[in-house]
Amino acid sequence: MQTTYKQAGVDIDAGNALIDRIKPFAKATRRSGSMDELGGFGALFDPKAAGFKDPLLVSSTDGVGTKLKIAQAVGKHDTIGIDLVAMCVNDLVVQGAEPLFFLDYFATGTHAVDVAAEVIKGIAEGCKQSNCALIGGETAEMPGMYAPGEYDLAGFTVGAVERDRLLPRNVGVGDVVLGLASSGVHSNGFSLVRHIMSQHNVAFDSPAPFAPGKTFAELLLVPTKLYVRSCLDALKTFPDDVHAFAHITGGGLPENLPRVLPKHLGATLSASAWNMPGIFGWLQEKGNVPIHDLRRTLNCGIGMVAVAGKDKADAIAAHFEKAGETVYQLGEITERGDEAVVFRD
């Protein structure tokens, strides 16, 4: 009796069909420096053609975490790829780097070509919004590793920054901390979110009491905001006055802001400088989550921080607002005390 790979659970033809489906998505992300199309063993990129003279390469890799569980539960797969890209490229811009290219890894038990195509279409959309070329990736079909309907995602990106423009730089006492609003929970803390919802028997399709007309799934699946264009534009316009960026992911403000500060500096922030969106207040109340733990787990409404020189802080904030960001003046850089980040109220 003959046994084929397909009988073992792996459909090579479905994998090839998926590659054919996603080639137009990848082609739409081509940018200066892109050199080939999907299908080769390795993907090429020419940083010189992208306009760099003395670049440092910056890399980042990440996933989407258990936010995938919600997308899979409600059958909405077209935006989770944007989350994947955002979690990677937002980390590049923190160092002043321009994203150049992106590769994805999509793993599942059995290929559902339509689902995979939706996911990768979202990845391509995130790349387009970041001017980042989707130049390759891997789709892995592994029977027995994942339950039917389940898949996992990982992303990898490389960017470049001119050697003399690397961030952070020149951060000092008195610098102003500007917070850029998040689009929602983004892609961190979903184990806590799901735990609290489960404790209170709240289904993903339940109406959200803090957002009339919306379900929890609709709010939770809003993709992670991409800050690449607005941050790079601010850096280009104010090259000597934007001193640092911090992507507010797992660890929140208390742990991510200190990562871009010299060891002797901290930040004093005003908790009343911004209002937490309703989802965060609901989670805190329903889960009886201590405020310190909430701030260390979720972004609480601030997805990116810019540290700006005091003299140009207002102009930089206005520049971000013009680019479509909602900006809050959170506080200032201070000498570091017992805690790196202190909330005044």
XYZ file of N, CA and C in Angstrom, residues 131-294:
492
model
N 5.953 51.360 4.430
C 6.927 51.436 3.338
C 8.010 50.384 3.513
N 7.563 49.163 3.793
C 8.452 48.059 4.108
C 8.134 46.911 3.139
N 9.131 46.380 2.460
C 8.885 45.351 1.452
C 8.703 43.978 2.094
N 7.629 43.293 1.724
C 7.436 41.898 2.121
C 8.189 41.053 1.101
N 9.375 40.565 1.477
C 10.244 39.935 0.491
C 10.351 38.417 0.638
N 9.709 37.856 1.634
C 9.786 36.410 1.791
C 9.067 35.948 3.033
N 9.131 34.645 3.267
C 8.494 34.088 4.445
C 8.455 32.571 4.360
N 7.701 31.986 5.250
C 7.594 30.530 5.325
C 6.189 30.164 5.769
N 5.578 29.227 5.058
C 4.305 28.659 5.487
C 4.554 27.195 5.832
N 4.309 26.839 7.074
C 4.602 25.488 7.554
C 3.304 24.761 7.886
N 3.120 23.599 7.287
C 1.962 22.751 7.560
C 2.443 21.574 8.406
N 1.976 21.492 9.648
C 2.482 20.504 10.597
C 1.325 19.776 11.278
N 0.842 18.729 10.670
C -0.277 17.978 11.255
C 0.063 17.493 12.664
N -0.896 17.652 13.564
C -0.707 17.213 14.940
C -0.148 18.270 15.866
N 0.443 19.313 15.297
C 1.006 20.388 16.130
C -0.065 21.399 16.536
N -1.056 21.587 15.686
C -2.091 22.590 15.926
C -3.460 21.943 15.726
N -4.418 22.356 16.534
C -5.787 21.887 16.374
C -6.390 22.484 15.105
N -7.441 21.871 14.564
C -8.091 22.422 13.372
C -8.494 23.883 13.583
N -8.155 24.727 12.624
C -8.492 26.144 12.700
C -7.463 27.000 13.408
N -6.460 26.367 14.009
C -5.430 27.127 14.724
C -4.235 27.396 13.816
N -3.582 28.525 14.056
C -2.329 28.847 13.386
C -1.520 29.762 14.288
N -0.249 29.870 13.980
C 0.630 30.756 14.740
C 1.392 31.630 13.764
N 1.829 32.774 14.252
C 2.510 33.752 13.419
C 3.772 34.255 14.097
N 4.783 34.525 13.295
C 5.970 35.234 13.760
C 6.442 36.125 12.615
N 7.098 37.203 12.961
C 7.594 38.123 11.948
C 9.027 38.521 12.235
N 9.717 38.907 11.195
C 11.104 39.342 11.296
C 11.302 40.505 10.337
N 11.939 41.570 10.812
C 12.140 42.733 9.964
C 13.540 43.304 10.157
N 14.014 43.946 9.120
C 15.314 44.630 9.150
C 15.116 46.052 8.670
N 15.731 46.985 9.373
C 15.712 48.386 8.986
C 17.119 48.942 8.971
N 17.227 50.201 8.600
C 18.537 50.842 8.536
C 18.437 52.274 9.030
N 19.509 52.722 9.640
C 19.621 54.101 10.100
C 21.043 54.550 9.835
N 21.195 55.791 9.386
C 22.551 56.322 9.207
C 23.250 56.334 10.563
N 24.512 55.958 10.546
C 25.264 55.742 11.774
C 25.176 56.931 12.738
N 25.213 58.146 12.211
C 25.233 59.324 13.083
C 23.843 59.776 13.517
N 22.792 59.028 13.120
C 21.424 59.418 13.484
C 20.757 58.379 14.372
N 21.521 57.439 14.896
C 20.976 56.383 15.738
C 20.350 56.965 17.009
N 19.179 56.473 17.375
C 18.507 56.851 18.626
C 18.664 55.737 19.645
N 18.568 56.098 20.961
C 18.396 57.435 21.536
C 19.708 58.211 21.561
N 19.587 59.545 21.659
C 20.771 60.388 21.777
C 20.396 61.703 22.449
N 21.312 62.210 23.256
C 21.209 63.534 23.890
C 19.995 63.675 24.812
N 19.528 62.576 25.400
C 18.427 62.676 26.366
C 18.955 63.324 27.635
N 18.228 64.331 28.150
C 18.686 65.041 29.332
C 17.551 65.470 30.240
N 17.905 65.868 31.440
C 16.925 66.370 32.407
C 16.180 67.555 31.807
N 14.867 67.552 31.966
C 14.040 68.627 31.431
C 13.405 68.302 30.096
N 13.888 67.256 29.420
C 13.229 66.845 28.183
C 11.771 66.493 28.460
N 10.936 66.722 27.475
C 9.498 66.516 27.623
C 9.119 65.132 27.095
N 8.276 64.443 27.839
C 7.798 63.120 27.445
C 6.428 63.274 26.789
N 6.360 62.993 25.496
C 5.112 63.069 24.745
C 4.575 61.660 24.523
N 3.303 61.461 24.779
C 2.681 60.163 24.563
C 1.791 60.186 23.336
N 1.952 59.217 22.451
C 1.093 59.069 21.281
C 0.048 58.003 21.589
N -1.199 58.328 21.370
C -2.292 57.433 21.743
C -2.203 56.103 21.015
N -2.587 55.043 21.715
C -2.702 53.723 21.092
C -4.055 53.615 20.401
N -4.197 52.582 19.580
C -5.479 52.329 18.921
C -6.333 51.366 19.731
N -5.798 50.888 20.846
C -6.512 49.932 21.687
C -5.525 49.125 22.501
N -5.826 47.863 22.719
C -4.964 47.013 23.535
C -3.690 46.638 22.782
N -3.678 46.814 21.473
C -2.558 46.437 20.608
C -2.326 44.928 20.666
N -1.141 44.433 21.021
C -0.895 42.983 20.957
C -0.181 42.449 22.186
N -0.412 43.063 23.320
C 0.178 42.596 24.571
C -0.897 42.475 25.642
N -0.715 41.534 26.551
C -1.597 41.411 27.696
C -2.878 40.643 27.449
N -2.964 39.931 26.318
C -4.223 39.255 25.996
C -4.479 38.030 26.862
N -3.458 37.497 27.481
C -3.705 36.416 28.440
C -4.487 36.958 29.633
N -4.163 38.166 30.079
C -4.915 38.809 31.154
C -6.325 39.153 30.678
N -6.436 39.717 29.479
C -7.741 40.084 28.929
C -8.655 38.861 28.870
N -8.159 37.781 28.302
C -8.967 36.577 28.145
C -9.308 35.960 29.497
N -8.387 36.036 30.447
C -8.630 35.495 31.785
C -9.774 36.245 32.471
N -9.750 37.562 32.388
C -10.799 38.363 33.028
C -12.144 38.117 32.343
N -12.153 38.064 31.027
C -13.403 37.809 30.318
C -13.955 36.434 30.668
N -13.080 35.449 30.778
C -13.522 34.100 31.145
C -14.082 34.061 32.560
N -13.419 34.761 33.469
C -13.893 34.803 34.858
C -15.313 35.319 34.955
N -15.666 36.250 34.081
C -16.980 36.889 34.141
C -17.913 36.398 33.037
N -17.539 35.291 32.390
C -18.383 34.669 31.354
C -18.785 35.657 30.263
N -17.819 36.475 29.853
C -18.057 37.452 28.787
C -17.543 36.869 27.476
N -18.442 36.686 26.513
C -18.056 36.140 25.216
C -17.466 37.239 24.341
N -16.648 36.832 23.359
C -16.015 37.809 22.486
C -17.040 38.598 21.675
N -18.192 37.973 21.384
C -19.211 38.679 20.598
C -20.213 39.428 21.468
N -19.931 39.515 22.766
C -20.812 40.270 23.664
C -20.677 41.772 23.410
N -21.765 42.536 23.570
C -21.667 43.995 23.435
C -20.728 44.565 24.501
N -19.917 45.521 24.123
C -19.003 46.169 25.064
C -19.747 47.309 25.753
N -19.926 47.268 27.065
C -20.724 48.289 27.751
C -20.113 49.684 27.684
N -18.819 49.777 27.429
C -18.136 51.076 27.391
C -18.029 51.628 25.966
N -18.544 50.899 24.973
C -18.480 51.339 23.574
C -19.762 50.915 22.867
N -20.827 51.716 22.977
C -22.124 51.350 22.388
C -22.002 50.989 20.903
N -22.662 49.886 20.545
C -22.665 49.455 19.153
C -21.488 48.583 18.764
N -20.574 48.319 19.696
C -19.391 47.518 19.408
C -19.368 46.273 20.281
N -18.826 45.202 19.735
C -18.600 44.012 20.540
C -17.174 44.031 21.081
N -16.917 43.155 22.066
C -15.570 43.041 22.597
C -14.589 42.637 21.495
N -15.010 41.695 20.646
C -14.106 41.242 19.585
C -13.743 42.380 18.649
N -14.706 43.200 18.281
C -14.427 44.316 17.374
C -13.399 45.269 17.970
N -13.508 45.525 19.264
C -12.571 46.446 19.914
C -11.211 45.795 20.129
N -11.202 44.540 20.539
C -9.942 43.872 20.851
C -9.133 43.565 19.603
N -9.805 43.422 18.465
C -9.093 43.096 17.231
C -8.694 44.323 16.417
N -8.954 45.521 16.931
C -8.414 46.708 16.264
C -6.896 46.544 16.201
N -6.299 46.644 15.021
C -4.871 46.324 14.918
C -3.969 47.324 15.631
N -2.830 46.830 16.025
C -1.793 47.656 16.643
C -1.455 48.827 15.724
N -1.385 49.998 16.282
C -1.126 51.196 15.484
C 0.305 51.192 14.966
N 0.451 51.568 13.719
C 1.764 51.723 13.100
C 2.220 53.163 13.254
N 3.345 53.363 13.917
C 3.853 54.707 14.181
C 5.023 55.084 13.272
N 5.323 54.237 12.299
C 6.538 54.418 11.505
C 6.555 55.748 10.767
N 5.531 56.022 9.991
C 5.554 57.221 9.153
C 5.584 58.504 9.994
N 4.747 58.567 11.022
C 4.700 59.805 11.812
C 5.993 60.019 12.587
N 6.574 58.948 13.121
C 7.815 59.095 13.890
C 8.995 59.443 12.998
N 9.116 58.779 11.854
C 10.234 59.082 10.961
C 10.121 60.497 10.401
N 8.877 60.924 10.149
C 8.686 62.282 9.639
C 9.055 63.319 10.694
N 8.670 63.073 11.959
C 9.051 63.992 13.032
C 10.557 64.026 13.207
N 11.189 62.884 13.090
C 12.641 62.808 13.230
C 13.342 63.549 12.102
N 12.788 63.457 10.898
C 13.364 64.169 9.756
C 13.194 65.673 9.900
N 12.050 66.100 10.430
C 11.758 67.531 10.564
C 12.497 68.150 11.744
N 12.669 67.379 12.828
C 13.339 67.869 14.039
C 14.502 66.930 14.395
N 15.523 66.861 13.515
C 16.569 65.843 13.690
C 17.372 65.969 14.971
N 17.468 67.171 15.535
C 18.273 67.356 16.746
C 17.430 67.522 18.004
N 16.112 67.494 17.854
C 15.243 67.770 18.996
C 14.384 66.577 19.403
N 14.281 65.560 18.542
C 13.676 64.299 18.946
C 14.810 63.429 19.466
N 14.816 63.188 20.761
C 15.951 62.515 21.405
C 15.763 61.014 21.581
N 14.510 60.562 21.634
C 14.266 59.134 21.839
C 12.814 58.806 21.536
N 12.584 57.553 21.184
C 11.244 56.977 21.103
C 11.219 55.729 21.971
N 10.054 55.396 22.508
C 9.876 54.140 23.235
C 8.547 53.530 22.812
N 8.612 52.302 22.324
C 7.408 51.560 21.933
C 6.817 50.925 23.198
N 5.584 51.263 23.513
C 4.980 50.810 24.770
C 4.251 49.497 24.537
N 4.963 48.401 24.808
C 4.438 47.052 24.614
C 4.358 46.365 25.975
N 4.641 45.052 26.037
C 4.631 44.353 27.316
C 5.598 45.000 28.295
N 5.128 45.277 29.493
C 5.913 46.037 30.465
C 5.398 47.452 30.623
N 4.606 47.911 29.632
C 3.973 49.215 29.721
C 4.956 50.367 29.824
N 4.457 51.499 30.274
C 5.303 52.676 30.466
C 6.404 52.459 31.501
N 6.118 51.788 32.628
C 7.158 51.670 33.657
C 8.407 50.921 33.210
N 8.274 49.980 32.259
C 9.437 49.186 31.875
C 9.992 49.529 30.503
N 9.178 50.097 29.624
C 9.674 50.401 28.278
C 10.338 51.764 28.160
N 9.822 52.768 28.854
C 10.450 54.085 28.795
C 11.888 54.058 29.321
N 12.184 53.396 30.441
C 13.579 53.375 30.923
C 14.558 52.715 29.956
N 14.093 51.896 29.044
C 14.985 51.216 28.093
C 15.693 52.192 27.168
N 15.152 53.407 27.007
C 15.770 54.376 26.096
C 16.383 55.552 26.859
N 16.515 55.413 28.186
C 17.075 56.467 29.007
C 18.447 56.055 29.545
N 19.367 57.018 29.703
C 20.612 56.722 30.406
C 20.305 56.219 31.814
N 21.200 55.423 32.374
C 20.957 54.769 33.661
C 20.679 55.750 34.794
N 21.202 56.972 34.689
C 21.024 57.924 35.785
C 19.765 58.770 35.645
N 19.004 58.551 34.565
C 17.805 59.356 34.336
C 16.540 58.508 34.436
N 15.477 59.186 34.861
C 14.164 58.563 34.928
C 13.135 59.519 34.359
N 11.876 59.260 34.663
C 10.805 60.115 34.159
C 9.748 60.283 35.239
N 9.248 61.502 35.339
C 8.115 61.786 36.216
C 6.918 62.100 35.334
N 5.875 61.282 35.445
C 4.718 61.385 34.569
C 3.471 61.706 35.371
N 2.526 62.350 34.712
C 1.238 62.650 35.329
C 0.194 61.666 34.812
N -0.369 60.877 35.705
C -1.374 59.890 35.305
C -2.654 60.555 34.809
N -2.854 61.813 35.161
C -4.063 62.522 34.731
C -3.868 63.235 33.392
N -2.699 63.062 32.771
C -2.431 63.733 31.503
C -3.256 63.151 30.357
N -3.719 61.918 30.529
C -4.552 61.297 29.501
C -5.606 60.431 30.176
N -6.698 60.217 29.480
C -7.762 59.358 29.975
C -7.613 57.965 29.349
N -7.558 56.948 30.191
C -7.484 55.590 29.657
C -8.758 55.267 28.883
N -8.638 54.695 27.681
C -9.829 54.249 26.960
C -10.637 53.243 27.780
N -11.920 53.131 27.464
C -12.847 52.357 28.278
C -12.462 50.917 28.510
N -11.841 50.267 27.526
C -11.492 48.865 27.670
C -10.547 48.639 28.846
N -9.614 49.586 29.066
C -8.654 49.415 30.153
C -9.317 49.611 31.520
N -10.220 50.588 31.601
C -10.950 50.788 32.848
C -11.843 49.607 33.175
N -12.472 49.036 32.146
C -13.337 47.868 32.350
C -12.512 46.697 32.864
N -11.349 46.441 32.258
C -10.492 45.342 32.688
C -10.009 45.541 34.126
N -9.638 46.779 34.451
C -9.164 47.055 35.813
C -10.265 46.801 36.831
N -11.476 47.266 36.512
C -12.595 47.113 37.450
C -13.030 45.654 37.565
N -13.267 44.988 36.437
C -13.777 43.621 36.465
C -12.763 42.644 37.048
N -11.503 42.877 36.750
C -10.469 41.976 37.238
C -9.879 42.390 38.561
N -10.323 43.560 39.086
C -9.737 44.102 40.319
C -8.206 44.107 40.201
N -7.726 44.630 39.062
C -6.298 44.631 38.767
C -5.641 45.845 39.434
N -4.609 45.638 40.248
C -3.904 46.779 40.844
C -3.358 47.688 39.748
N -3.398 48.987 39.965
C -2.999 49.934 38.929
C -1.555 49.719 38.498
N -0.679 49.351 39.430
C 0.718 49.123 39.071
C 0.824 47.937 38.110
N 0.041 46.887 38.367
C 0.076 45.719 37.501
C -0.544 46.031 36.145
N -1.608 46.831 36.131
C -2.246 47.221 34.876
C -1.254 47.979 34.001
